[in-house]
Amino acid sequence: MEISNSQAVSMEISRGRRMKRARLNRNVAAYVLLTPFLLFYLVFTFYPLVQGFVISFFKWNITGNKVFIGLSNYKELFGEGLFWESLWHTLMYVLVSTPIFMAGAFVLALIIDYKFILGRSFLRSVFFLPNVLTVSITAVLWLNMLQPYTGLVNTALHAVGIQHEVFWLADANKVWLSIIWVTFWWNTGYYMILYLAGMQDIPEEHYEAAQIDGASWLQTIRYITMPSLKHIHILVLFLQVVASFKIFGQVFLITEGGPGGASRTFIQYIYEVGFQRFFIGKASAASFVLFAIIMLVSLLQLKIMSKSKD
């Protein structure tokens, strides 16, 4: 039986309506499922964020009344030496530590991925294990190990003939070296796992073709491994830069910003302004300065990531 044109058009309209109804039902179900998360996000993340931004325009010490002072908190921040000093310490840490952590994680992943290395599972656990420790345990552990005269690090140096006593945490020239090393020991295992996962996805045929062409081990790493891990490099860079800007726990617990403020980070500055001097509005303003810096860096990295995908 032949179908007339009007019947065909009617069937097509009916089919379109059914598809629209099915799509609407899927969207409604998705929004219903997302509603609990959105409510928690709005109440516990978005509202405090907005409230914190509003407080940055007030003079407030928790117990007294809020007094609107406009941009005065921001002006006061930019004219304070401690603000710039702590920001410089944090920027310096970001610039120095990020390439060290990335290179270290990549080398550790290369070692573990090398098929002729014995005890690869054991080494993987050893390198990753510090990452599961809390910041307080890590800080107490290294605080004792880096002590002069009695610490394990100096005792090991004495054992190999270096009798000079090194003040790792009391010397302004060595305190950041100590912090970078502690954080490297603590966090690099996580990035190593990311690199290792990326290496597992590289087709073995690429390495076999390189061997047939006579490529050396270093050439294989340079022309196959490193380019194949481009997205992992960007991801690790993104995570480490954001984490470095927020460094606080291990530094505060090990050095308390010393000696003489040489290791005071920007988060510690916010903590001192807000919870020791009780200038809540000023601390909120400093928090949003850091928020703006991290946002700018993150947007830049996301742009780089989107270009790399193209």
mmCIF file of C-alpha atoms in Angstrom:
data_model
loop_
_atom_site.group_PDB
_atom_site.id
_atom_site.type_symbol
_atom_site.label_atom_id
_atom_site.label_comp_id
_atom_site.label_asym_id
_atom_site.label_seq_id
_atom_site.Cartn_x
_atom_site.Cartn_y
_atom_site.Cartn_z
ATOM 1 C CA MET A 1 0.000 0.000 0.000
ATOM 2 C CA GLU A 2 1.433 3.331 -1.013
ATOM 3 C CA ILE A 3 1.744 6.184 1.513
ATOM 4 C CA SER A 4 0.600 9.584 0.352
ATOM 5 C CA ASN A 5 2.760 12.675 0.816
ATOM 6 C CA SER A 6 0.460 14.073 3.501
ATOM 7 C CA GLN A 7 0.687 10.807 5.464
ATOM 8 C CA ALA A 8 4.504 10.809 5.180
ATOM 9 C CA VAL A 9 4.683 14.391 6.449
ATOM 10 C CA SER A 10 2.345 13.516 9.312
ATOM 11 C CA MET A 11 4.490 10.507 10.275
ATOM 12 C CA GLU A 12 7.649 12.613 10.156
ATOM 13 C CA ILE A 13 6.062 15.264 12.423
ATOM 14 C CA SER A 14 4.925 12.570 14.837
ATOM 15 C CA ARG A 15 8.433 11.046 14.881
ATOM 16 C CA GLY A 16 9.956 14.453 15.560
ATOM 17 C CA ARG A 17 7.582 15.010 18.481
ATOM 18 C CA ARG A 18 8.476 11.635 19.991
ATOM 19 C CA MET A 19 12.180 12.433 19.735
ATOM 20 C CA LYS A 20 11.676 15.836 21.349
ATOM 21 C CA ARG A 21 9.652 14.262 24.171
ATOM 22 C CA ALA A 22 12.345 11.623 24.761
ATOM 23 C CA ARG A 23 15.075 14.300 24.798
ATOM 24 C CA LEU A 24 13.045 16.401 27.243
ATOM 25 C CA ASN A 25 12.578 13.392 29.533
ATOM 26 C CA ARG A 26 16.332 12.710 29.477
ATOM 27 C CA ASN A 27 17.100 16.343 30.299
ATOM 28 C CA VAL A 28 14.589 16.404 33.169
ATOM 29 C CA ALA A 29 16.077 13.204 34.602
ATOM 30 C CA ALA A 30 19.588 14.659 34.334
ATOM 31 C CA TYR A 31 18.607 17.863 36.128
ATOM 32 C CA VAL A 32 16.803 15.904 38.874
ATOM 33 C CA LEU A 33 19.939 13.813 39.460
ATOM 34 C CA LEU A 34 22.171 16.896 39.436
ATOM 35 C CA THR A 35 19.980 18.897 41.803
ATOM 36 C CA PRO A 36 21.476 17.572 45.120
ATOM 37 C CA PHE A 37 25.012 18.329 43.920
ATOM 38 C CA LEU A 38 24.017 21.776 42.655
ATOM 39 C CA LEU A 39 22.336 22.609 45.967
ATOM 40 C CA PHE A 40 25.416 21.566 47.979
ATOM 41 C CA TYR A 41 27.662 23.446 45.552
ATOM 42 C CA LEU A 42 25.593 26.624 45.809
ATOM 43 C CA VAL A 43 25.332 26.489 49.617
ATOM 44 C CA PHE A 44 28.835 25.340 50.551
ATOM 45 C CA THR A 45 30.985 26.670 47.681
ATOM 46 C CA PHE A 46 29.374 29.431 45.659
ATOM 47 C CA TYR A 47 27.703 31.303 48.553
ATOM 48 C CA PRO A 48 30.882 31.410 50.738
ATOM 49 C CA LEU A 49 32.828 32.546 47.675
ATOM 50 C CA VAL A 50 30.453 35.452 47.046
ATOM 51 C CA GLN A 51 30.248 36.253 50.765
ATOM 52 C CA GLY A 52 34.049 36.305 51.022
ATOM 53 C CA PHE A 53 34.264 38.700 48.084
ATOM 54 C CA VAL A 54 31.699 41.005 49.725
ATOM 55 C CA ILE A 55 33.595 40.927 53.046
ATOM 56 C CA SER A 56 36.768 42.063 51.256
ATOM 57 C CA PHE A 57 35.151 45.507 50.952
ATOM 58 C CA PHE A 58 34.515 45.803 54.697
ATOM 59 C CA LYS A 59 36.613 46.530 57.769
ATOM 60 C CA TRP A 60 35.702 43.710 60.158
ATOM 61 C CA ASN A 61 37.408 41.929 63.074
ATOM 62 C CA ILE A 62 34.710 39.235 63.675
ATOM 63 C CA THR A 63 33.501 40.647 67.009
ATOM 64 C CA GLY A 64 32.679 44.198 65.858
ATOM 65 C CA ASN A 65 30.364 45.632 63.249
ATOM 66 C CA LYS A 66 31.226 45.552 59.574
ATOM 67 C CA VAL A 67 32.174 48.940 58.152
ATOM 68 C CA PHE A 68 32.112 49.397 54.392
ATOM 69 C CA ILE A 69 35.443 50.841 53.226
ATOM 70 C CA GLY A 70 35.333 50.092 49.501
ATOM 71 C CA LEU A 71 38.717 49.211 47.982
ATOM 72 C CA SER A 72 40.741 50.296 51.029
ATOM 73 C CA ASN A 73 41.659 46.715 51.953
ATOM 74 C CA TYR A 74 43.122 46.159 48.483
ATOM 75 C CA LYS A 75 45.000 49.499 48.592
ATOM 76 C CA GLU A 76 46.410 48.615 52.015
ATOM 77 C CA LEU A 77 47.539 45.214 50.752
ATOM 78 C CA PHE A 78 49.406 46.607 47.758
ATOM 79 C CA GLY A 79 51.238 49.036 50.000
ATOM 80 C CA GLU A 80 52.376 46.425 52.523
ATOM 81 C CA GLY A 81 55.854 44.922 52.340
ATOM 82 C CA LEU A 82 54.825 41.574 53.865
ATOM 83 C CA PHE A 83 52.218 41.123 51.106
ATOM 84 C CA TRP A 84 54.787 41.484 48.309
ATOM 85 C CA GLU A 85 57.385 39.464 50.208
ATOM 86 C CA SER A 86 55.064 36.485 50.744
ATOM 87 C CA LEU A 87 53.810 36.723 47.149
ATOM 88 C CA TRP A 88 57.396 36.715 45.877
ATOM 89 C CA HIS A 89 58.248 33.661 48.002
ATOM 90 C CA THR A 90 55.256 31.822 46.561
ATOM 91 C CA LEU A 91 56.029 32.820 42.962
ATOM 92 C CA MET A 92 59.650 31.787 43.428
ATOM 93 C CA TYR A 93 58.541 28.420 44.758
ATOM 94 C CA VAL A 94 56.163 27.928 41.793
ATOM 95 C CA LEU A 95 58.848 28.783 39.235
ATOM 96 C CA VAL A 96 61.604 26.675 40.812
ATOM 97 C CA SER A 97 59.694 23.664 42.088
ATOM 98 C CA THR A 98 57.398 22.973 39.122
ATOM 99 C CA PRO A 99 60.093 21.969 36.588
ATOM 100 C CA ILE A 100 61.914 19.971 39.293
ATOM 101 C CA PHE A 101 58.785 18.021 40.241
ATOM 102 C CA MET A 102 57.833 17.382 36.608
ATOM 103 C CA ALA A 103 61.316 16.204 35.641
ATOM 104 C CA GLY A 104 61.615 14.073 38.778
ATOM 105 C CA ALA A 105 58.256 12.382 38.245
ATOM 106 C CA PHE A 106 59.086 11.712 34.594
ATOM 107 C CA VAL A 107 62.467 10.162 35.419
ATOM 108 C CA LEU A 108 60.978 7.982 38.174
ATOM 109 C CA ALA A 109 58.272 6.797 35.763
ATOM 110 C CA LEU A 110 60.945 5.997 33.154
ATOM 111 C CA ILE A 111 62.877 3.931 35.696
ATOM 112 C CA ILE A 112 59.828 1.947 36.755
ATOM 113 C CA ASP A 113 58.598 1.510 33.179
ATOM 114 C CA TYR A 114 61.942 0.023 32.088
ATOM 115 C CA LYS A 115 61.154 -3.670 31.696
ATOM 116 C CA PHE A 116 64.584 -4.933 32.836
ATOM 117 C CA ILE A 117 64.416 -3.190 36.227
ATOM 118 C CA LEU A 118 63.958 -5.703 39.052
ATOM 119 C CA GLY A 119 61.304 -5.107 41.709
ATOM 120 C CA ARG A 120 59.257 -2.636 39.668
ATOM 121 C CA SER A 121 56.116 -3.160 41.777
ATOM 122 C CA PHE A 122 58.131 -2.621 44.965
ATOM 123 C CA LEU A 123 59.712 0.572 43.600
ATOM 124 C CA ARG A 124 56.306 1.827 42.471
ATOM 125 C CA SER A 125 54.989 1.390 46.017
ATOM 126 C CA VAL A 126 58.081 2.966 47.575
ATOM 127 C CA PHE A 127 57.899 6.067 45.375
ATOM 128 C CA PHE A 128 54.132 6.468 45.795
ATOM 129 C CA LEU A 129 53.884 5.665 49.512
ATOM 130 C CA PRO A 130 54.831 9.163 50.822
ATOM 131 C CA ASN A 131 51.858 10.576 48.926
ATOM 132 C CA VAL A 132 49.394 8.839 51.241
ATOM 133 C CA LEU A 133 50.885 10.453 54.353
ATOM 134 C CA THR A 134 49.154 13.453 55.868
ATOM 135 C CA VAL A 135 50.852 16.818 55.896
ATOM 136 C CA SER A 136 51.281 16.700 59.689
ATOM 137 C CA ILE A 137 53.096 13.349 59.618
ATOM 138 C CA THR A 138 55.276 14.494 56.729
ATOM 139 C CA ALA A 139 56.134 17.712 58.559
ATOM 140 C CA VAL A 140 57.007 16.008 61.865
ATOM 141 C CA LEU A 141 59.074 13.373 60.072
ATOM 142 C CA TRP A 142 61.212 15.875 58.152
ATOM 143 C CA LEU A 143 61.349 18.361 61.001
ATOM 144 C CA ASN A 144 63.260 15.735 62.954
ATOM 145 C CA MET A 145 65.337 14.509 60.027
ATOM 146 C CA LEU A 146 66.541 18.019 59.133
ATOM 147 C CA GLN A 147 67.581 19.002 62.655
ATOM 148 C CA PRO A 148 71.251 19.973 63.142
ATOM 149 C CA TYR A 149 73.447 17.696 65.305
ATOM 150 C CA THR A 150 70.759 15.028 65.813
ATOM 151 C CA GLY A 151 68.908 14.827 62.472
ATOM 152 C CA LEU A 152 69.263 11.847 60.155
ATOM 153 C CA VAL A 153 70.301 13.977 57.162
ATOM 154 C CA ASN A 154 73.255 15.592 58.931
ATOM 155 C CA THR A 155 74.204 12.272 60.530
ATOM 156 C CA ALA A 156 74.352 10.727 57.047
ATOM 157 C CA LEU A 157 76.515 13.623 55.823
ATOM 158 C CA HIS A 158 78.885 13.114 58.753
ATOM 159 C CA ALA A 159 79.112 9.432 57.898
ATOM 160 C CA VAL A 160 80.406 10.230 54.393
ATOM 161 C CA GLY A 161 83.003 12.681 55.724
ATOM 162 C CA ILE A 162 81.154 16.019 55.631
ATOM 163 C CA GLN A 163 81.676 17.287 59.172
ATOM 164 C CA HIS A 164 80.270 20.765 58.592
ATOM 165 C CA GLU A 165 76.978 21.184 60.452
ATOM 166 C CA VAL A 166 74.229 22.221 58.046
ATOM 167 C CA PHE A 167 71.328 24.267 59.402
ATOM 168 C CA TRP A 168 68.699 23.283 56.866
ATOM 169 C CA LEU A 169 65.794 25.114 58.467
ATOM 170 C CA ALA A 170 67.589 27.972 60.253
ATOM 171 C CA ASP A 171 69.544 29.225 57.234
ATOM 172 C CA ALA A 172 67.558 31.532 54.934
ATOM 173 C CA ASN A 173 69.594 30.309 51.952
ATOM 174 C CA LYS A 174 68.762 26.653 52.582
ATOM 175 C CA VAL A 175 65.240 26.706 53.971
ATOM 176 C CA TRP A 176 63.508 26.725 50.561
ATOM 177 C CA LEU A 177 65.839 24.007 49.317
ATOM 178 C CA SER A 178 64.647 21.910 52.272
ATOM 179 C CA ILE A 179 60.971 22.695 51.615
ATOM 180 C CA ILE A 180 61.266 21.836 47.919
ATOM 181 C CA TRP A 181 62.953 18.557 48.764
ATOM 182 C CA VAL A 182 60.303 17.641 51.378
ATOM 183 C CA THR A 183 57.482 18.426 48.954
ATOM 184 C CA PHE A 184 59.265 16.556 46.162
ATOM 185 C CA TRP A 185 59.553 13.475 48.411
ATOM 186 C CA TRP A 186 55.913 13.815 49.449
ATOM 187 C CA ASN A 187 54.128 14.542 46.156
ATOM 188 C CA THR A 188 56.194 13.318 43.227
ATOM 189 C CA GLY A 189 54.899 9.757 43.477
ATOM 190 C CA TYR A 190 51.432 10.931 42.427
ATOM 191 C CA TYR A 191 52.717 12.595 39.265
ATOM 192 C CA MET A 192 54.916 9.554 38.620
ATOM 193 C CA ILE A 193 51.781 7.390 38.502
ATOM 194 C CA LEU A 194 50.211 9.766 35.958
ATOM 195 C CA TYR A 195 53.313 9.548 33.747
ATOM 196 C CA LEU A 196 53.450 5.797 34.176
ATOM 197 C CA ALA A 197 49.810 5.452 33.082
ATOM 198 C CA GLY A 198 50.574 7.525 29.992
ATOM 199 C CA MET A 199 53.627 5.394 29.154
ATOM 200 C CA GLN A 200 51.519 2.235 29.301
ATOM 201 C CA ASP A 201 49.315 3.646 26.517
ATOM 202 C CA ILE A 202 52.181 4.216 24.067
ATOM 203 C CA PRO A 203 51.989 1.436 21.413
ATOM 204 C CA GLU A 204 54.918 -0.999 21.623
ATOM 205 C CA GLU A 205 55.164 -0.918 17.816
ATOM 206 C CA HIS A 206 56.579 2.618 18.008
ATOM 207 C CA TYR A 207 59.547 1.414 20.084
ATOM 208 C CA GLU A 208 60.089 -1.640 17.877
ATOM 209 C CA ALA A 209 60.174 0.555 14.763
ATOM 210 C CA ALA A 210 62.685 2.858 16.475
ATOM 211 C CA GLN A 211 64.911 -0.103 17.365
ATOM 212 C CA ILE A 212 64.824 -1.312 13.750
ATOM 213 C CA ASP A 213 65.866 2.179 12.641
ATOM 214 C CA GLY A 214 68.790 2.067 15.090
ATOM 215 C CA ALA A 215 67.553 4.737 17.520
ATOM 216 C CA SER A 216 69.386 4.988 20.831
ATOM 217 C CA TRP A 217 67.630 4.886 24.221
ATOM 218 C CA LEU A 218 67.840 8.658 24.585
ATOM 219 C CA GLN A 219 66.551 9.212 21.039
ATOM 220 C CA THR A 220 63.632 6.893 21.786
ATOM 221 C CA ILE A 221 62.736 8.937 24.863
ATOM 222 C CA ARG A 222 63.146 12.228 23.048
ATOM 223 C CA TYR A 223 61.259 11.413 19.861
ATOM 224 C CA ILE A 224 58.663 8.863 21.063
ATOM 225 C CA THR A 225 58.075 8.916 24.810
ATOM 226 C CA MET A 226 58.127 12.646 25.478
ATOM 227 C CA PRO A 227 55.906 13.716 22.525
ATOM 228 C CA SER A 228 53.435 10.918 23.286
ATOM 229 C CA LEU A 229 53.040 12.238 26.842
ATOM 230 C CA LYS A 230 52.248 15.785 25.773
ATOM 231 C CA HIS A 231 48.822 15.797 27.439
ATOM 232 C CA ILE A 232 50.264 14.289 30.635
ATOM 233 C CA HIS A 233 52.944 17.007 30.718
ATOM 234 C CA ILE A 234 50.243 19.691 30.487
ATOM 235 C CA LEU A 235 48.055 18.008 33.114
ATOM 236 C CA VAL A 236 50.949 17.656 35.581
ATOM 237 C CA LEU A 237 51.979 21.254 34.914
ATOM 238 C CA PHE A 238 48.426 22.441 35.568
ATOM 239 C CA LEU A 239 48.059 20.467 38.810
ATOM 240 C CA GLN A 240 51.482 21.373 40.160
ATOM 241 C CA VAL A 241 51.244 25.101 39.440
ATOM 242 C CA VAL A 242 47.875 25.371 41.204
ATOM 243 C CA ALA A 243 49.123 23.251 44.133
ATOM 244 C CA SER A 244 52.316 25.324 44.403
ATOM 245 C CA PHE A 245 50.403 28.587 44.618
ATOM 246 C CA LYS A 246 48.465 27.104 47.556
ATOM 247 C CA ILE A 247 51.493 25.766 49.466
ATOM 248 C CA PHE A 248 51.046 26.220 53.210
ATOM 249 C CA GLY A 249 50.763 23.158 55.452
ATOM 250 C CA GLN A 250 54.234 21.653 55.245
ATOM 251 C CA VAL A 251 55.948 25.060 55.328
ATOM 252 C CA PHE A 252 53.983 26.345 58.301
ATOM 253 C CA LEU A 253 54.419 23.144 60.303
ATOM 254 C CA ILE A 254 58.149 22.823 59.581
ATOM 255 C CA THR A 255 59.391 26.436 59.631
ATOM 256 C CA GLU A 256 56.402 28.618 60.664
ATOM 257 C CA GLY A 257 57.587 30.977 57.938
ATOM 258 C CA GLY A 258 61.096 31.339 59.351
ATOM 259 C CA PRO A 259 63.866 32.069 59.685
ATOM 260 C CA GLY A 260 62.903 35.727 59.898
ATOM 261 C CA GLY A 261 60.003 35.326 57.470
ATOM 262 C CA ALA A 262 62.248 33.883 54.738
ATOM 263 C CA SER A 263 59.776 31.072 54.039
ATOM 264 C CA ARG A 264 56.501 32.897 54.656
ATOM 265 C CA THR A 265 54.117 31.878 51.861
ATOM 266 C CA PHE A 266 51.129 33.823 50.593
ATOM 267 C CA ILE A 267 48.619 31.478 52.251
ATOM 268 C CA GLN A 268 50.468 31.907 55.559
ATOM 269 C CA TYR A 269 50.232 35.670 55.112
ATOM 270 C CA ILE A 270 46.439 35.334 54.654
ATOM 271 C CA TYR A 271 46.262 33.081 57.732
ATOM 272 C CA GLU A 272 48.221 35.552 59.876
ATOM 273 C CA VAL A 273 46.159 38.546 58.726
ATOM 274 C CA GLY A 274 42.836 36.766 59.183
ATOM 275 C CA PHE A 275 43.284 34.472 62.184
ATOM 276 C CA GLN A 276 46.100 36.076 64.186
ATOM 277 C CA ARG A 277 45.504 39.781 63.564
ATOM 278 C CA PHE A 278 41.731 39.301 62.922
ATOM 279 C CA PHE A 279 41.578 41.628 59.901
ATOM 280 C CA ILE A 280 38.978 39.477 58.183
ATOM 281 C CA GLY A 281 38.202 41.948 55.406
ATOM 282 C CA LYS A 282 41.858 42.371 54.531
ATOM 283 C CA ALA A 283 42.423 38.613 54.607
ATOM 284 C CA SER A 284 39.458 38.164 52.240
ATOM 285 C CA ALA A 285 40.949 40.774 49.899
ATOM 286 C CA ALA A 286 44.297 38.922 49.922
ATOM 287 C CA SER A 287 42.474 35.647 49.235
ATOM 288 C CA PHE A 288 40.833 37.124 46.154
ATOM 289 C CA VAL A 289 44.149 38.456 44.901
ATOM 290 C CA LEU A 290 45.462 34.893 45.050
ATOM 291 C CA PHE A 291 42.217 33.648 43.483
ATOM 292 C CA ALA A 292 42.694 36.074 40.580
ATOM 293 C CA ILE A 293 46.312 34.986 40.061
ATOM 294 C CA ILE A 294 45.415 31.277 40.046
ATOM 295 C CA MET A 295 42.448 31.956 37.755
ATOM 296 C CA LEU A 296 44.643 33.794 35.237
ATOM 297 C CA VAL A 297 47.295 31.076 35.275
ATOM 298 C CA SER A 298 44.631 28.360 34.952
ATOM 299 C CA LEU A 299 42.959 30.090 31.993
ATOM 300 C CA LEU A 300 46.340 30.410 30.307
ATOM 301 C CA GLN A 301 47.041 26.726 30.843
ATOM 302 C CA LEU A 302 43.563 25.742 29.603
ATOM 303 C CA LYS A 303 44.196 27.771 26.442
ATOM 304 C CA ILE A 304 47.479 25.945 25.925
ATOM 305 C CA MET A 305 45.710 22.625 26.485
ATOM 306 C CA SER A 306 42.994 23.437 23.952
ATOM 307 C CA LYS A 307 45.630 24.423 21.372
ATOM 308 C CA SER A 308 47.543 21.208 21.968
ATOM 309 C CA LYS A 309 44.374 19.184 21.300
ATOM 310 C CA ASP A 310 43.936 21.005 17.978
#
